[in-house]
Each structure stands twice: as structure tokens, then as C-alpha cells.
XYZ file of C-alpha atoms in Angstrom:
174
model
C 0.080 -0.173 0.014
C 1.157 3.542 -0.779
C 0.894 5.239 2.581
C -0.506 2.326 4.947
C -0.139 4.511 8.163
C -1.758 7.670 6.629
C -4.403 5.350 5.092
C -5.012 3.847 8.483
C -5.442 7.210 10.328
C -7.762 8.568 7.532
C -9.995 5.334 7.427
C -10.299 5.428 11.365
C -10.437 9.223 12.081
C -14.112 9.223 12.866
C -13.888 6.252 15.161
C -10.804 7.897 16.830
C -12.770 11.366 17.114
C -9.769 13.119 15.586
C -9.504 15.972 12.834
C -7.933 14.309 9.757
C -6.287 16.695 7.409
C -4.466 13.656 5.706
C -5.529 12.564 2.309
C -3.662 10.130 0.080
C -4.746 11.832 -3.284
C -3.009 9.566 -5.655
C -0.886 6.313 -5.371
C 2.199 7.411 -7.694
C 3.845 3.910 -6.663
C 1.437 2.354 -9.191
C 0.971 4.754 -11.610
C 2.532 3.008 -14.531
C 0.401 -0.202 -14.103
C -1.909 -0.601 -16.898
C -5.082 -0.781 -14.749
C -4.492 2.305 -12.702
C -3.916 4.141 -15.900
C -7.139 3.444 -17.225
C -8.761 4.029 -13.881
C -7.021 7.441 -13.613
C -8.272 8.472 -17.004
C -11.774 7.646 -15.834
C -11.367 9.628 -12.717
C -10.226 12.637 -14.700
C -13.131 12.091 -17.273
C -15.745 11.774 -14.615
C -14.310 14.394 -12.451
C -13.526 12.321 -9.460
C -10.009 13.348 -9.470
C -10.867 17.124 -9.508
C -13.217 16.541 -6.555
C -10.416 14.787 -4.510
C -7.919 17.666 -5.366
C -10.386 20.561 -4.602
C -11.118 18.561 -1.106
C -7.258 17.989 -0.553
C -6.516 21.594 -1.094
C -9.425 23.308 0.512
C -8.052 22.920 4.041
C -6.822 26.095 5.664
C -3.830 24.416 7.302
C -2.690 27.729 9.230
C -6.160 27.845 10.901
C -6.287 24.077 11.697
C -2.911 24.128 13.033
C -3.712 27.031 15.396
C -6.787 24.879 16.776
C -4.872 21.888 17.631
C -2.145 20.767 19.954
C -1.108 17.419 18.439
C -0.375 16.222 14.938
C -0.468 12.842 13.880
C 2.684 12.371 11.486
C 3.311 9.207 9.999
C 6.770 8.802 7.876
C 6.326 9.429 4.089
C 7.072 7.162 1.453
C 10.663 7.656 1.724
C 10.578 6.614 5.381
C 11.346 10.208 6.726
C 9.333 12.875 8.613
C 7.513 14.600 6.139
C 8.000 18.448 5.856
C 4.433 19.108 6.930
C 5.515 17.777 10.265
C 8.105 20.363 10.668
C 5.588 22.992 9.769
C 3.195 21.650 12.446
C 5.931 22.014 14.990
C 6.580 25.604 13.762
C 2.783 26.265 14.466
C 3.259 25.002 17.926
C 2.140 21.381 17.562
C 3.597 18.275 19.067
C 4.059 15.610 16.738
C 2.876 12.019 17.057
C 5.274 9.645 15.254
C 7.011 6.360 15.341
C 10.210 5.202 17.136
C 11.788 4.693 13.767
C 15.029 5.995 12.832
C 13.483 8.608 10.811
C 12.357 10.292 14.226
C 15.101 9.025 16.527
C 17.836 10.280 14.198
C 16.681 13.978 14.481
C 16.676 13.648 18.284
C 12.989 12.942 19.041
C 12.456 11.330 22.483
C 9.060 9.794 23.438
C 7.036 11.649 25.998
C 9.855 14.364 25.930
C 9.475 16.311 22.722
C 6.876 14.121 20.813
C 4.601 11.011 21.200
C 5.479 7.915 19.780
C 3.189 4.899 18.557
C 6.240 2.760 18.834
C 8.070 1.127 15.973
C 4.876 0.142 13.976
C 1.806 2.210 13.044
C -1.301 0.212 14.015
C -4.825 1.403 15.115
C -4.041 -0.108 18.677
C -0.892 1.711 19.124
C -2.437 5.046 17.910
C -5.302 4.360 20.279
C -2.839 3.976 23.218
C -1.187 7.368 22.415
C -4.404 9.172 22.074
C -5.410 7.710 25.504
C -2.004 8.925 26.973
C -2.816 12.332 25.540
C -6.141 12.348 27.406
C -4.248 11.771 30.602
C -1.805 14.549 30.231
C -2.090 17.806 32.169
C -1.473 21.149 30.896
C 1.965 21.452 32.815
C 3.149 18.279 30.917
C 1.860 19.465 27.543
C 3.465 22.749 27.900
C 6.904 21.181 28.710
C 6.495 18.804 25.874
C 5.756 21.789 23.570
C 8.716 23.647 25.060
C 11.202 20.730 24.301
C 9.642 19.936 20.965
C 10.366 23.853 19.962
C 13.926 23.323 21.250
C 14.396 20.328 19.185
C 12.876 22.130 15.990
C 15.257 24.992 16.680
C 18.365 22.489 16.761
C 17.247 20.741 13.671
C 16.771 23.928 11.726
C 20.156 25.350 12.936
C 21.743 22.015 11.814
C 19.982 22.200 8.252
C 21.309 25.800 8.024
C 24.809 24.984 8.884
C 24.753 21.926 6.533
C 23.519 24.152 3.705
C 25.985 26.789 4.293
C 28.601 24.054 4.269
C 27.467 22.893 0.795
C 27.501 26.329 -0.425
C 31.071 27.037 0.649
C 32.216 23.881 -0.913
C 30.495 25.039 -4.311
C 32.211 28.256 -4.142
C 35.566 26.554 -3.357
C 34.904 24.483 -6.442
C 34.282 27.551 -8.630
């Protein structure tokens, strides 16, 4: 499946009583398969694809980010933390992610600066984290948010240093 964790969150959002902004609008991993080419053409002709895209792009992310404290952020298809996760952090949200290398290599620590579903995304692991959130008091949430913002600043600082280093190498070559 293209994005199994996002698909699981999307299909269970009502039962989990969460706001779901995640939409998998097109599965590019199977784009070249003959049957999918026909299905895609039919969706374009029937206007289904346009409706899906309109729904996807109609969400006002800044407003939604201001109205929530936590952001469920499964890794993307390349098994990295997606950029939208960092945008959510910049907006003052705490990420819910996994305890895989994607998160741990960036310095994420469970219950310190994010909440982890464990190594594998499942409905049971997500329900466990959502239950944990309901038990958190305001002080714990504020502390986690503060640590999340410190981590974000460290990640962005390291990214800038890396880019500056690459630019200097390029200038040296020229």
C-alpha cells in the first residue's frame, strides 16, 4: 500500500474522534500499471480526481494548526519525517510519530518532545497514544511543547549549517 499509516489514520479518524487533514490523493507507486492508467483516466473524465484535489487543497492549514495541540505524522513513502510535520511544529503542535530511525535520528524522544506509537503504526498503538494524551495535564503538555520547540530550533540550525557548508564547498570548486 502507498501510505499505509496515513491510510489507517484517514479511514479511522471518525472512530478515533480526530480531525483528519491527511489525504492520499494519488498513489504514484502504481502509476505505470496498466489498470491504474485506465482508472486514472476515468477519474479525470468523470471529475472524481478534481473533486479529490479540491477537497485536499481546500483545507486552511494555518487555521487548523492553530486549533490543535497534536499532529499525527507518519513517515512519508521515503520513510522520513515529512515536511508538513516540521510546519506543524513551527505552528506550535506536538508530533505523534513512530520510534523509527526517521524520528530518533533527528533527536525525537518519546514523551519528551513528541509522542511515539512505537516502531509500527497500528490502530491499537495510535489508540494507546491518544489515551495517553487524554491523561496529560497542561503542565506536561507545555513542557513537551517547549522541548519540541527546542528540538525544532536545533534541527533547523543543523540544516542551515549543512546548507552553508555545501554552499562554501560549491564556491571553493568554482
